[in-house]
Amino acid sequence: MFTCELNPASRVTLYDQLYEALRIQILQGGLPAGTRLPSKRELAAHLSVSTATVEAAYGRLTDEGYCESRPRSGMYVCAQLPDDAPPAQRGAAPIRWDFSTGTADAGQFPYAAWARLMREVLSEQNTSLLRSGDPQGDEALRVQIAGMLRRMRGIEAKAENIVLGAGTEVLTAALVALIGRERLFAVEDPGYSRIRRVLVTCGARISPTPLSGGAIDVRALYLSGAGAACVTPSHQFPTGHEMDIDRRAALLRWARETGAYILEDDYDSEFRFFGRGVPALAAMDGAEQVVYMNTFSRTLAPGLRLSFMLLPDALVPAYRKMHASCSVSGFEQETLRKFIAGGHLERHIARMRVIYRGRLQAMEKAAAPLGTFAYHGTGLHALLDVGGHMPAGELIPRAAQEGVRLSRLCDHSVMSPGQQAERVVLLGFAGMDEAAIAEGMAQLQRAWR
Amino acid sequence: MFTCELNPASRVTLYDQLYEALRIQILQGGLPAGTRLPSKRELAAHLSVSTATVEAAYGRLTDEGYCESRPRSGMYVCAQLPDDAPPAQRGAAPIRWDFSTGTADAGQFPYAAWARLMREVLSEQNTSLLRSGDPQGDEALRVQIAGMLRRMRGIEAKAENIVLGAGTEVLTAALVALIGRERLFAVEDPGYSRIRRVLVTCGARISPTPLSGGAIDVRALYLSGAGAACVTPSHQFPTGHEMDIDRRAALLRWARETGAYILEDDYDSEFRFFGRGVPALAAMDGAEQVVYMNTFSRTLAPGLRLSFMLLPDALVPAYRKMHASCSVSGFEQETLRKFIAGGHLERHIARMRVIYRGRLQAMEKAAAPLGTFAYHGTGLHALLDVGGHMPAGELIPRAAQEGVRLSRLCDHSVMSPGQQAERVVLLGFAGMDEAAIAEGMAQLQRAWR
């Protein structure tokens, strides 16, 4: 039976010690997926603790997606853990058409401009780039990012409030430390598995929160007592909805009234193809509790680790106390600064908008025979409701057999998402050109025939 | 009076909630340095909790260095917090001679070789560098690092166990998540403020542990119930001692017997100027619970964010589950790979050894009139006992007035380090050439006359 050493004299509660010991065993593979855990009574007797302690630890593991309770059978380790990074290869056949979300087309990277500027940086022999530098990142680069936020997103950002980091994982972890990991972090459900994983890895507790009208349900936030909410207002992942102005106001009101923080992940907002678009939450009045986050991984390339967040004034001094250095290399910061200052980034985004619009149209056209296509104006993936003509559980494996990778709406949920979500697939259109999209869609038609 | 909302229904203990609320207020400046906190009874009554709850929260804040109890006066917020990043500028006068530890000489960076290889990488247009890549970092680079560890440190490292990261802060945070933040983390006292700060920021509890014979006291580790120990065996910071073989064996035995992990920070080990040197802890038999960490910030430049750790086999699968991407840019990984493979790194280190040996000799010579010089064979700083000819509290301010920056041994302690540590200063010799070192030492002589 699972065993661990608990220390009743510790200031850490027995429940926390047991939770952590079980979680680590699960992560390290000592308790592999599908393992049946001992019953509460067995484990309590074995470890000489109360059943309430075991119950609390099991409860938190269940809430966070490590274990699941199966009726009249017991508690089992989940197949997909919240910490799980997305597997590199999901299908058995080699993947030739990849409709995953979150990909980018490396072939479109503005290689010539980037390489020229990087060479320029190297030839300037600016030794200040070799020093540890400002913990928030180079100020001149932050001035450029602030200008871009003003022009593209209507946010009156100050360079002093911007923090650069080597990816959104690194920045999210810093934010959790900054606002306190004792808060309960509400996450959208369905939502990004990445944000769940990062929060759990940081030691924060998460509360998967349902959507209402395509946005996080503000009533549920009041009820759960969450102290922070991680949201995607410009393009809810994965449903694709944009949060309307009333829901934005209600969300901000909740944060003000309860002292909570909102983490606004503005991914994909650069790619809007129709409609006018609502300003970012961080651009609205009274948004002192909004932390805005975005990345250049999507607009440039995932291999460049360049993300940033915009902190409210109150959090800046604490950030500077906690961090001695910025996690982004000096050379790449300076290259990015030149890239934005020279207008390359905005030109690249404008160019990619045209390319992606063509891909979206190609996909919509090819999707007609497959089901009901839905796209809400922004972002780089669409939804397709394939209806009821084949068992929902076979959609993904059959596609994989034909060399096509994609996911279903229900794959992004923690709580039971309802049967409809099992028949809706996500189709990312950023990673392939129009011809490959048409081919991949035809391949899907064969797979699901 | 300080106030916060505590939730008795939460699964987080009231003590933890209060601790965290106070800590965040202190970090955010709501309770600035020197503020007197309310008495335990006052605060308990104000928040409707027991005095034991307040006492426990105050106790942890004191242990971790946020507050200090002043006899017959009460509890005060400390001037120097554990999260504090080192201030950029400590003195009033401009600093012209910087004897800080942890600096490097940017002028010695092998700029030509690095720039040539980076240009080569850019011209190869390898688009795989633009993708997100392996979460542990590029495998070919890890093979190069493993070879270097074998040649330079006698560690039979496998590339599969190496993890690249954008700095030791990022890697230490990942490690805390990996082995569990519920462990008590023993840190050397005196020791690195950086490791204390990173651990506290990650939500781990730290236990400053005294030294015995220049190494962490293993008996104190057994007594404290620590579940991890962060140590600097090749060059204890700041005392400069190398851990002897018996103490290494005892430390490993402690880890094996208690299931604890050892974090071996091998900084500076490349720079040994006399003596033979003991192998790394990670190279000793039965070191399955040692995590070895090192950085290229010191050997190349702090502005390059390139660090790595070597995980025991058991931790690798969990690391891969927790992380979807590596925090180091693809371009810089590939440049570093070429740099090591071409022998540039080892040549650069050999060249720097000669330069640094000259600086050490210049410093030793100039130090003779100032006090008793001590250097233990490894690393880039020495110690100087200045004796009792002036008040210990004036050593640093007077040096700063003359444009010289340095620190005292006692500045690196959490617990009271004894009077002798107030009269011993640390002299880093990596940041200035021989002439500047001689000038700076002469300036110190003037300052302390």
mmCIF file of N, CA and C in Angstrom, chain A residues 11-13 15 20 23-24 27-28 60 63 83-86 106 109 111 114 118 122 125-126 129-131 166 169 177-178 180-182 197 201-203 205 301-305 315 318 320-332, chain B residues 11-13 15 20 23-24 27-28 63 83-86 106 109 111 114 118 122 125-126 129-131 166 169 177-178 180-182 197 201-203 205 301-305 315 318 320-332:
data_model
loop_
_atom_site.group_PDB
_atom_site.id
_atom_site.type_symbol
_atom_site.label_atom_id
_atom_site.label_comp_id
_atom_site.label_asym_id
_atom_site.label_seq_id
_atom_site.Cartn_x
_atom_site.Cartn_y
_atom_site.Cartn_z
ATOM 1 N N ARG A 11 4.452 22.274 11.145
ATOM 2 C CA ARG A 11 3.451 23.328 11.004
ATOM 3 C C ARG A 11 2.631 23.159 9.738
ATOM 4 N N VAL A 12 3.073 22.267 8.846
ATOM 5 C CA VAL A 12 2.278 21.945 7.670
ATOM 6 C C VAL A 12 1.225 20.929 8.097
ATOM 7 N N THR A 13 -0.025 21.152 7.739
ATOM 8 C CA THR A 13 -1.081 20.237 8.193
ATOM 9 C C THR A 13 -0.843 18.834 7.642
ATOM 10 N N TYR A 15 -3.012 16.987 6.375
ATOM 11 C CA TYR A 15 -3.718 16.901 5.107
ATOM 12 C C TYR A 15 -2.825 17.402 3.962
ATOM 13 N N GLU A 20 0.485 16.307 -0.747
ATOM 14 C CA GLU A 20 1.709 16.532 -1.500
ATOM 15 C C GLU A 20 2.446 15.202 -1.765
ATOM 16 N N ARG A 23 0.571 13.449 -4.510
ATOM 17 C CA ARG A 23 0.738 14.139 -5.785
ATOM 18 C C ARG A 23 2.114 13.823 -6.391
ATOM 19 N N ILE A 24 3.143 13.893 -5.540
ATOM 20 C CA ILE A 24 4.508 13.657 -6.038
ATOM 21 C C ILE A 24 4.648 12.204 -6.513
ATOM 22 N N LEU A 27 3.026 11.963 -9.857
ATOM 23 C CA LEU A 27 3.825 12.610 -10.900
ATOM 24 C C LEU A 27 5.070 11.812 -11.232
ATOM 25 N N GLN A 28 5.659 11.178 -10.217
ATOM 26 C CA GLN A 28 6.903 10.458 -10.454
ATOM 27 C C GLN A 28 6.653 9.046 -10.974
ATOM 28 N N ARG A 60 -8.910 17.165 -2.610
ATOM 29 C CA ARG A 60 -8.131 18.160 -3.359
ATOM 30 C C ARG A 60 -7.522 17.538 -4.616
ATOM 31 N N ASP A 63 -10.328 17.433 -7.097
ATOM 32 C CA ASP A 63 -10.618 18.779 -7.627
ATOM 33 C C ASP A 63 -9.605 19.184 -8.681
ATOM 34 N N ASP A 83 -0.631 18.362 -14.544
ATOM 35 C CA ASP A 83 0.730 18.823 -14.844
ATOM 36 C C ASP A 83 1.198 18.358 -16.211
ATOM 37 N N ASP A 84 0.436 17.445 -16.833
ATOM 38 C CA ASP A 84 0.918 16.850 -18.072
ATOM 39 C C ASP A 84 1.136 17.893 -19.149
ATOM 40 N N ALA A 85 2.360 17.919 -19.665
ATOM 41 C CA ALA A 85 2.615 18.711 -20.855
ATOM 42 C C ALA A 85 1.939 17.999 -22.014
ATOM 43 N N PRO A 86 1.517 18.730 -23.057
ATOM 44 C CA PRO A 86 0.879 18.059 -24.190
ATOM 45 C C PRO A 86 1.846 17.057 -24.807
ATOM 46 N N ALA A 106 6.391 28.001 -38.935
ATOM 47 C CA ALA A 106 7.790 28.438 -38.826
ATOM 48 C C ALA A 106 8.302 28.981 -40.163
ATOM 49 N N PHE A 109 8.188 32.800 -40.505
ATOM 50 C CA PHE A 109 8.996 33.650 -39.620
ATOM 51 C C PHE A 109 9.811 34.638 -40.467
ATOM 52 N N TYR A 111 12.552 35.661 -41.194
ATOM 53 C CA TYR A 111 13.920 35.266 -40.905
ATOM 54 C C TYR A 111 14.939 36.334 -41.306
ATOM 55 N N TRP A 114 14.868 39.438 -39.011
ATOM 56 C CA TRP A 114 15.345 39.096 -37.666
ATOM 57 C C TRP A 114 16.863 38.859 -37.674
ATOM 58 N N MET A 118 19.712 40.903 -35.679
ATOM 59 C CA MET A 118 20.561 40.200 -34.705
ATOM 60 C C MET A 118 22.034 40.403 -35.066
ATOM 61 N N LEU A 122 24.943 42.136 -32.801
ATOM 62 C CA LEU A 122 26.240 41.507 -32.511
ATOM 63 C C LEU A 122 27.390 42.417 -32.920
ATOM 64 N N GLN A 125 28.663 45.296 -30.572
ATOM 65 C CA GLN A 125 29.521 44.957 -29.422
ATOM 66 C C GLN A 125 29.153 45.745 -28.174
ATOM 67 N N ASN A 126 27.857 45.875 -27.957
ATOM 68 C CA ASN A 126 27.371 46.613 -26.789
ATOM 69 C C ASN A 126 27.494 45.713 -25.556
ATOM 70 N N LEU A 129 24.797 44.578 -22.902
ATOM 71 C CA LEU A 129 23.881 43.454 -23.122
ATOM 72 C C LEU A 129 24.367 42.191 -22.421
ATOM 73 N N LEU A 130 25.644 42.159 -22.062
ATOM 74 C CA LEU A 130 26.200 40.975 -21.417
ATOM 75 C C LEU A 130 25.972 41.001 -19.912
ATOM 76 N N ARG A 131 25.599 42.171 -19.394
ATOM 77 C CA ARG A 131 25.371 42.269 -17.949
ATOM 78 C C ARG A 131 23.982 41.759 -17.617
ATOM 79 N N ALA A 166 10.921 34.838 -20.082
ATOM 80 C CA ALA A 166 11.187 33.777 -21.049
ATOM 81 C C ALA A 166 10.006 32.825 -21.144
ATOM 82 N N GLU A 169 4.954 30.652 -19.024
ATOM 83 C CA GLU A 169 5.062 29.808 -17.825
ATOM 84 C C GLU A 169 5.871 30.519 -16.744
ATOM 85 N N ALA A 177 3.621 34.003 -7.247
ATOM 86 C CA ALA A 177 4.412 34.365 -6.067
ATOM 87 C C ALA A 177 4.084 35.794 -5.630
ATOM 88 N N LEU A 178 3.797 36.637 -6.615
ATOM 89 C CA LEU A 178 3.582 38.061 -6.354
ATOM 90 C C LEU A 178 2.258 38.319 -5.646
ATOM 91 N N GLY A 180 0.390 35.912 -4.229
ATOM 92 C CA GLY A 180 0.205 34.988 -3.119
ATOM 93 C C GLY A 180 -0.419 33.686 -3.558
ATOM 94 N N ARG A 181 0.303 32.588 -3.300
ATOM 95 C CA ARG A 181 -0.202 31.299 -3.782
ATOM 96 C C ARG A 181 -1.307 30.751 -2.898
ATOM 97 N N GLU A 182 -1.624 31.432 -1.804
ATOM 98 C CA GLU A 182 -2.721 30.969 -0.953
ATOM 99 C C GLU A 182 -4.087 31.298 -1.570
ATOM 100 N N ARG A 197 -1.907 23.532 -15.548
ATOM 101 C CA ARG A 197 -0.661 22.856 -15.224
ATOM 102 C C ARG A 197 0.325 23.798 -14.540
ATOM 103 N N THR A 201 1.632 23.409 -10.717
ATOM 104 C CA THR A 201 3.085 23.264 -10.521
ATOM 105 C C THR A 201 3.612 24.312 -9.546
ATOM 106 N N CYS A 202 3.004 25.495 -9.578
ATOM 107 C CA CYS A 202 3.415 26.575 -8.662
ATOM 108 C C CYS A 202 2.910 26.365 -7.246
ATOM 109 N N GLY A 203 2.101 25.353 -7.012
ATOM 110 C CA GLY A 203 1.568 25.131 -5.679
ATOM 111 C C GLY A 203 0.291 25.902 -5.405
ATOM 112 N N ARG A 205 -3.866 26.496 -5.689
ATOM 113 C CA ARG A 205 -5.060 25.673 -5.835
ATOM 114 C C ARG A 205 -5.895 26.254 -6.965
ATOM 115 N N ALA A 301 7.699 33.294 -33.262
ATOM 116 C CA ALA A 301 8.025 31.866 -33.307
ATOM 117 C C ALA A 301 8.103 31.330 -31.885
ATOM 118 N N PRO A 302 7.578 30.124 -31.642
ATOM 119 C CA PRO A 302 7.596 29.563 -30.282
ATOM 120 C C PRO A 302 9.016 29.351 -29.751
ATOM 121 N N GLY A 303 9.991 29.152 -30.646
ATOM 122 C CA GLY A 303 11.373 28.923 -30.212
ATOM 123 C C GLY A 303 12.038 30.165 -29.637
ATOM 124 N N LEU A 304 11.459 31.344 -29.906
ATOM 125 C CA LEU A 304 11.926 32.565 -29.238
ATOM 126 C C LEU A 304 11.144 32.686 -27.945
ATOM 127 N N ARG A 305 11.841 32.713 -26.825
ATOM 128 C CA ARG A 305 11.132 32.743 -25.543
ATOM 129 C C ARG A 305 10.950 34.186 -25.128
ATOM 130 N N LEU A 315 1.809 46.314 -7.863
ATOM 131 C CA LEU A 315 2.605 45.075 -7.833
ATOM 132 C C LEU A 315 4.050 45.271 -8.291
ATOM 133 N N ALA A 318 7.007 45.104 -5.534
ATOM 134 C CA ALA A 318 7.202 43.739 -5.026
ATOM 135 C C ALA A 318 7.885 42.873 -6.074
ATOM 136 N N ARG A 320 10.042 43.846 -8.266
ATOM 137 C CA ARG A 320 11.461 44.225 -8.298
ATOM 138 C C ARG A 320 12.214 43.692 -7.077
ATOM 139 N N LYS A 321 11.515 43.598 -5.952
ATOM 140 C CA LYS A 321 12.147 43.019 -4.767
ATOM 141 C C LYS A 321 12.449 41.537 -4.974
ATOM 142 N N MET A 322 11.531 40.843 -5.660
ATOM 143 C CA MET A 322 11.649 39.386 -5.756
ATOM 144 C C MET A 322 12.636 38.917 -6.818
ATOM 145 N N HIS A 323 12.946 39.767 -7.799
ATOM 146 C CA HIS A 323 13.725 39.282 -8.940
ATOM 147 C C HIS A 323 14.971 40.104 -9.161
ATOM 148 N N ALA A 324 16.112 39.421 -9.257
ATOM 149 C CA ALA A 324 17.381 40.111 -9.452
ATOM 150 C C ALA A 324 17.708 40.262 -10.932
ATOM 151 N N SER A 325 17.107 39.433 -11.776
ATOM 152 C CA SER A 325 17.475 39.481 -13.186
ATOM 153 C C SER A 325 16.281 39.080 -14.045
ATOM 154 N N CYS A 326 16.356 39.456 -15.315
ATOM 155 C CA CYS A 326 15.313 39.113 -16.287
ATOM 156 C C CYS A 326 15.708 37.798 -16.942
ATOM 157 N N SER A 327 14.708 36.965 -17.281
ATOM 158 C CA SER A 327 15.029 35.640 -17.814
ATOM 159 C C SER A 327 15.258 35.626 -19.326
ATOM 160 N N VAL A 328 15.194 36.774 -19.983
ATOM 161 C CA VAL A 328 15.415 36.816 -21.434
ATOM 162 C C VAL A 328 16.833 37.319 -21.720
ATOM 163 N N SER A 329 17.503 36.663 -22.638
ATOM 164 C CA SER A 329 18.881 37.025 -22.998
ATOM 165 C C SER A 329 18.966 38.463 -23.503
ATOM 166 N N GLY A 330 20.046 39.153 -23.164
ATOM 167 C CA GLY A 330 20.254 40.538 -23.573
ATOM 168 C C GLY A 330 20.261 40.715 -25.081
ATOM 169 N N PHE A 331 20.897 39.799 -25.809
ATOM 170 C CA PHE A 331 20.954 39.913 -27.269
ATOM 171 C C PHE A 331 19.558 39.845 -27.887
ATOM 172 N N GLU A 332 18.744 38.928 -27.389
ATOM 173 C CA GLU A 332 17.416 38.788 -27.995
ATOM 174 C C GLU A 332 16.506 39.954 -27.624
ATOM 175 N N ARG B 11 -9.672 25.376 3.368
ATOM 176 C CA ARG B 11 -8.813 24.264 3.739
ATOM 177 C C ARG B 11 -7.398 24.739 4.051
ATOM 178 N N VAL B 12 -7.118 26.005 3.713
ATOM 179 C CA VAL B 12 -5.828 26.572 4.104
ATOM 180 C C VAL B 12 -5.947 27.020 5.560
ATOM 181 N N THR B 13 -4.972 26.652 6.386
ATOM 182 C CA THR B 13 -5.076 26.999 7.803
ATOM 183 C C THR B 13 -5.097 28.515 7.988
ATOM 184 N N TYR B 15 -3.484 30.110 10.116
ATOM 185 C CA TYR B 15 -2.103 30.524 10.301
ATOM 186 C C TYR B 15 -1.423 30.789 8.949
ATOM 187 N N GLU B 20 0.619 34.537 4.955
ATOM 188 C CA GLU B 20 0.725 34.970 3.562
ATOM 189 C C GLU B 20 0.257 36.416 3.405
ATOM 190 N N ARG B 23 2.972 38.622 4.728
ATOM 191 C CA ARG B 23 4.152 38.596 3.864
ATOM 192 C C ARG B 23 3.930 39.465 2.627
ATOM 193 N N ILE B 24 2.748 39.307 2.026
ATOM 194 C CA ILE B 24 2.460 40.070 0.802
ATOM 195 C C ILE B 24 2.419 41.575 1.113
ATOM 196 N N LEU B 27 5.930 42.757 1.404
ATOM 197 C CA LEU B 27 6.593 42.837 0.101
ATOM 198 C C LEU B 27 6.065 43.979 -0.735
ATOM 199 N N GLN B 28 4.761 44.264 -0.617
ATOM 200 C CA GLN B 28 4.175 45.305 -1.452
ATOM 201 C C GLN B 28 4.371 46.686 -0.830
ATOM 202 N N ASP B 63 11.410 33.454 11.384
ATOM 203 C CA ASP B 63 12.342 32.428 10.883
ATOM 204 C C ASP B 63 12.839 32.774 9.489
ATOM 205 N N ASP B 83 13.286 38.194 0.195
ATOM 206 C CA ASP B 83 12.998 38.272 -1.238
ATOM 207 C C ASP B 83 13.792 39.368 -1.912
ATOM 208 N N ASP B 84 14.435 40.233 -1.124
ATOM 209 C CA ASP B 84 15.090 41.393 -1.730
ATOM 210 C C ASP B 84 16.142 40.986 -2.728
ATOM 211 N N ALA B 85 16.004 41.511 -3.938
ATOM 212 C CA ALA B 85 17.076 41.385 -4.900
ATOM 213 C C ALA B 85 18.192 42.307 -4.435
ATOM 214 N N PRO B 86 19.448 41.975 -4.765
ATOM 215 C CA PRO B 86 20.531 42.856 -4.327
ATOM 216 C C PRO B 86 20.344 44.242 -4.939
ATOM 217 N N ALA B 106 32.790 41.792 -18.276
ATOM 218 C CA ALA B 106 32.150 41.721 -19.595
ATOM 219 C C ALA B 106 33.158 41.923 -20.720
ATOM 220 N N PHE B 109 34.464 38.716 -22.369
ATOM 221 C CA PHE B 109 33.555 37.814 -23.093
ATOM 222 C C PHE B 109 34.130 37.523 -24.478
ATOM 223 N N TYR B 111 33.700 37.628 -27.468
ATOM 224 C CA TYR B 111 32.692 38.208 -28.350
ATOM 225 C C TYR B 111 32.818 37.698 -29.793
ATOM 226 N N TRP B 114 31.729 34.041 -30.219
ATOM 227 C CA TRP B 114 30.284 33.903 -30.004
ATOM 228 C C TRP B 114 29.502 34.509 -31.178
ATOM 229 N N MET B 118 26.989 32.616 -33.717
ATOM 230 C CA MET B 118 25.590 33.047 -33.800
ATOM 231 C C MET B 118 25.235 33.400 -35.248
ATOM 232 N N LEU B 122 22.381 31.688 -37.619
ATOM 233 C CA LEU B 122 21.357 32.449 -38.340
ATOM 234 C C LEU B 122 21.393 32.126 -39.833
ATOM 235 N N GLN B 125 19.541 28.973 -41.283
ATOM 236 C CA GLN B 125 18.073 29.013 -41.434
ATOM 237 C C GLN B 125 17.412 27.702 -41.013
ATOM 238 N N ASN B 126 17.864 27.155 -39.888
ATOM 239 C CA ASN B 126 17.312 25.905 -39.388
ATOM 240 C C ASN B 126 15.992 26.213 -38.676
ATOM 241 N N LEU B 129 14.772 25.408 -35.026
ATOM 242 C CA LEU B 129 15.093 26.252 -33.864
ATOM 243 C C LEU B 129 13.946 27.182 -33.510
ATOM 244 N N LEU B 130 13.031 27.392 -34.439
ATOM 245 C CA LEU B 130 11.907 28.301 -34.191
ATOM 246 C C LEU B 130 10.776 27.597 -33.466
ATOM 247 N N ARG B 131 10.826 26.257 -33.472
ATOM 248 C CA ARG B 131 9.747 25.514 -32.801
ATOM 249 C C ARG B 131 10.010 25.466 -31.313
ATOM 250 N N ALA B 166 16.551 29.155 -18.334
ATOM 251 C CA ALA B 166 16.956 30.557 -18.467
ATOM 252 C C ALA B 166 17.371 31.110 -17.105
ATOM 253 N N GLU B 169 17.436 30.831 -11.222
ATOM 254 C CA GLU B 169 16.157 31.100 -10.550
ATOM 255 C C GLU B 169 15.051 30.240 -11.138
ATOM 256 N N ALA B 177 9.082 22.645 -7.350
ATOM 257 C CA ALA B 177 7.808 22.040 -7.750
ATOM 258 C C ALA B 177 7.975 20.530 -7.915
ATOM 259 N N LEU B 178 9.137 20.123 -8.383
ATOM 260 C CA LEU B 178 9.391 18.716 -8.705
ATOM 261 C C LEU B 178 9.505 17.852 -7.446
ATOM 262 N N GLY B 180 8.601 18.872 -4.370
ATOM 263 C CA GLY B 180 7.515 19.169 -3.437
ATOM 264 C C GLY B 180 7.847 20.328 -2.527
ATOM 265 N N ARG B 181 7.005 21.368 -2.574
ATOM 266 C CA ARG B 181 7.320 22.564 -1.793
ATOM 267 C C ARG B 181 6.959 22.405 -0.321
ATOM 268 N N GLU B 182 6.387 21.247 0.039
ATOM 269 C CA GLU B 182 6.072 21.024 1.454
ATOM 270 C C GLU B 182 7.312 20.637 2.249
ATOM 271 N N ARG B 197 16.004 33.806 -1.263
ATOM 272 C CA ARG B 197 14.952 34.589 -1.907
ATOM 273 C C ARG B 197 14.147 33.727 -2.881
ATOM 274 N N THR B 201 10.217 32.823 -2.488
ATOM 275 C CA THR B 201 9.316 33.239 -3.570
ATOM 276 C C THR B 201 8.515 32.051 -4.100
ATOM 277 N N CYS B 202 9.116 30.872 -4.096
ATOM 278 C CA CYS B 202 8.432 29.656 -4.570
ATOM 279 C C CYS B 202 7.440 29.113 -3.558
ATOM 280 N N GLY B 203 7.377 29.702 -2.377
ATOM 281 C CA GLY B 203 6.447 29.191 -1.373
ATOM 282 C C GLY B 203 7.033 28.081 -0.522
ATOM 283 N N ARG B 205 9.435 26.612 2.606
ATOM 284 C CA ARG B 205 9.916 27.082 3.900
ATOM 285 C C ARG B 205 11.411 26.836 3.963
ATOM 286 N N ALA B 301 28.743 35.143 -19.621
ATOM 287 C CA ALA B 301 28.255 36.493 -19.311
ATOM 288 C C ALA B 301 26.883 36.389 -18.661
ATOM 289 N N PRO B 302 26.616 37.203 -17.639
ATOM 290 C CA PRO B 302 25.326 37.131 -16.949
ATOM 291 C C PRO B 302 24.147 37.460 -17.860
ATOM 292 N N GLY B 303 24.395 38.262 -18.919
ATOM 293 C CA GLY B 303 23.301 38.631 -19.821
ATOM 294 C C GLY B 303 22.822 37.475 -20.689
ATOM 295 N N LEU B 304 23.631 36.412 -20.792
ATOM 296 C CA LEU B 304 23.159 35.196 -21.458
ATOM 297 C C LEU B 304 22.470 34.357 -20.397
ATOM 298 N N ARG B 305 21.239 34.041 -20.591
ATOM 299 C CA ARG B 305 20.497 33.299 -19.565
ATOM 300 C C ARG B 305 20.619 31.815 -19.861
ATOM 301 N N LEU B 315 13.633 11.697 -11.168
ATOM 302 C CA LEU B 315 12.904 12.965 -11.307
ATOM 303 C C LEU B 315 12.648 13.359 -12.762
ATOM 304 N N ALA B 318 8.897 13.116 -14.204
ATOM 305 C CA ALA B 318 8.019 14.144 -13.629
ATOM 306 C C ALA B 318 8.339 15.509 -14.218
ATOM 307 N N ARG B 320 9.395 16.136 -17.196
ATOM 308 C CA ARG B 320 8.839 16.189 -18.550
ATOM 309 C C ARG B 320 7.317 16.329 -18.523
ATOM 310 N N LYS B 321 6.689 15.775 -17.500
ATOM 311 C CA LYS B 321 5.247 15.943 -17.372
ATOM 312 C C LYS B 321 4.899 17.397 -17.086
ATOM 313 N N MET B 322 5.724 18.044 -16.277
ATOM 314 C CA MET B 322 5.378 19.384 -15.806
ATOM 315 C C MET B 322 5.672 20.489 -16.810
ATOM 316 N N HIS B 323 6.561 20.245 -17.774
ATOM 317 C CA HIS B 323 7.017 21.343 -18.629
ATOM 318 C C HIS B 323 6.821 21.038 -20.107
ATOM 319 N N ALA B 324 6.178 21.967 -20.795
ATOM 320 C CA ALA B 324 5.918 21.784 -22.217
ATOM 321 C C ALA B 324 7.037 22.347 -23.068
ATOM 322 N N SER B 325 7.807 23.272 -22.537
ATOM 323 C CA SER B 325 8.830 23.909 -23.362
ATOM 324 C C SER B 325 10.012 24.310 -22.496
ATOM 325 N N CYS B 326 11.146 24.538 -23.151
ATOM 326 C CA CYS B 326 12.364 24.976 -22.473
ATOM 327 C C CYS B 326 12.385 26.502 -22.478
ATOM 328 N N SER B 327 12.933 27.107 -21.423
ATOM 329 C CA SER B 327 12.881 28.569 -21.327
ATOM 330 C C SER B 327 14.045 29.271 -22.029
ATOM 331 N N VAL B 328 14.912 28.514 -22.698
ATOM 332 C CA VAL B 328 16.033 29.145 -23.409
ATOM 333 C C VAL B 328 15.736 29.190 -24.907
ATOM 334 N N SER B 329 16.018 30.328 -25.531
ATOM 335 C CA SER B 329 15.753 30.513 -26.959
ATOM 336 C C SER B 329 16.517 29.489 -27.802
ATOM 337 N N GLY B 330 15.871 29.023 -28.874
ATOM 338 C CA GLY B 330 16.473 28.039 -29.763
ATOM 339 C C GLY B 330 17.786 28.514 -30.377
ATOM 340 N N PHE B 331 17.850 29.775 -30.796
ATOM 341 C CA PHE B 331 19.072 30.312 -31.403
ATOM 342 C C PHE B 331 20.246 30.252 -30.423
ATOM 343 N N GLU B 332 19.984 30.638 -29.181
ATOM 344 C CA GLU B 332 21.088 30.671 -28.224
ATOM 345 C C GLU B 332 21.510 29.263 -27.814
#
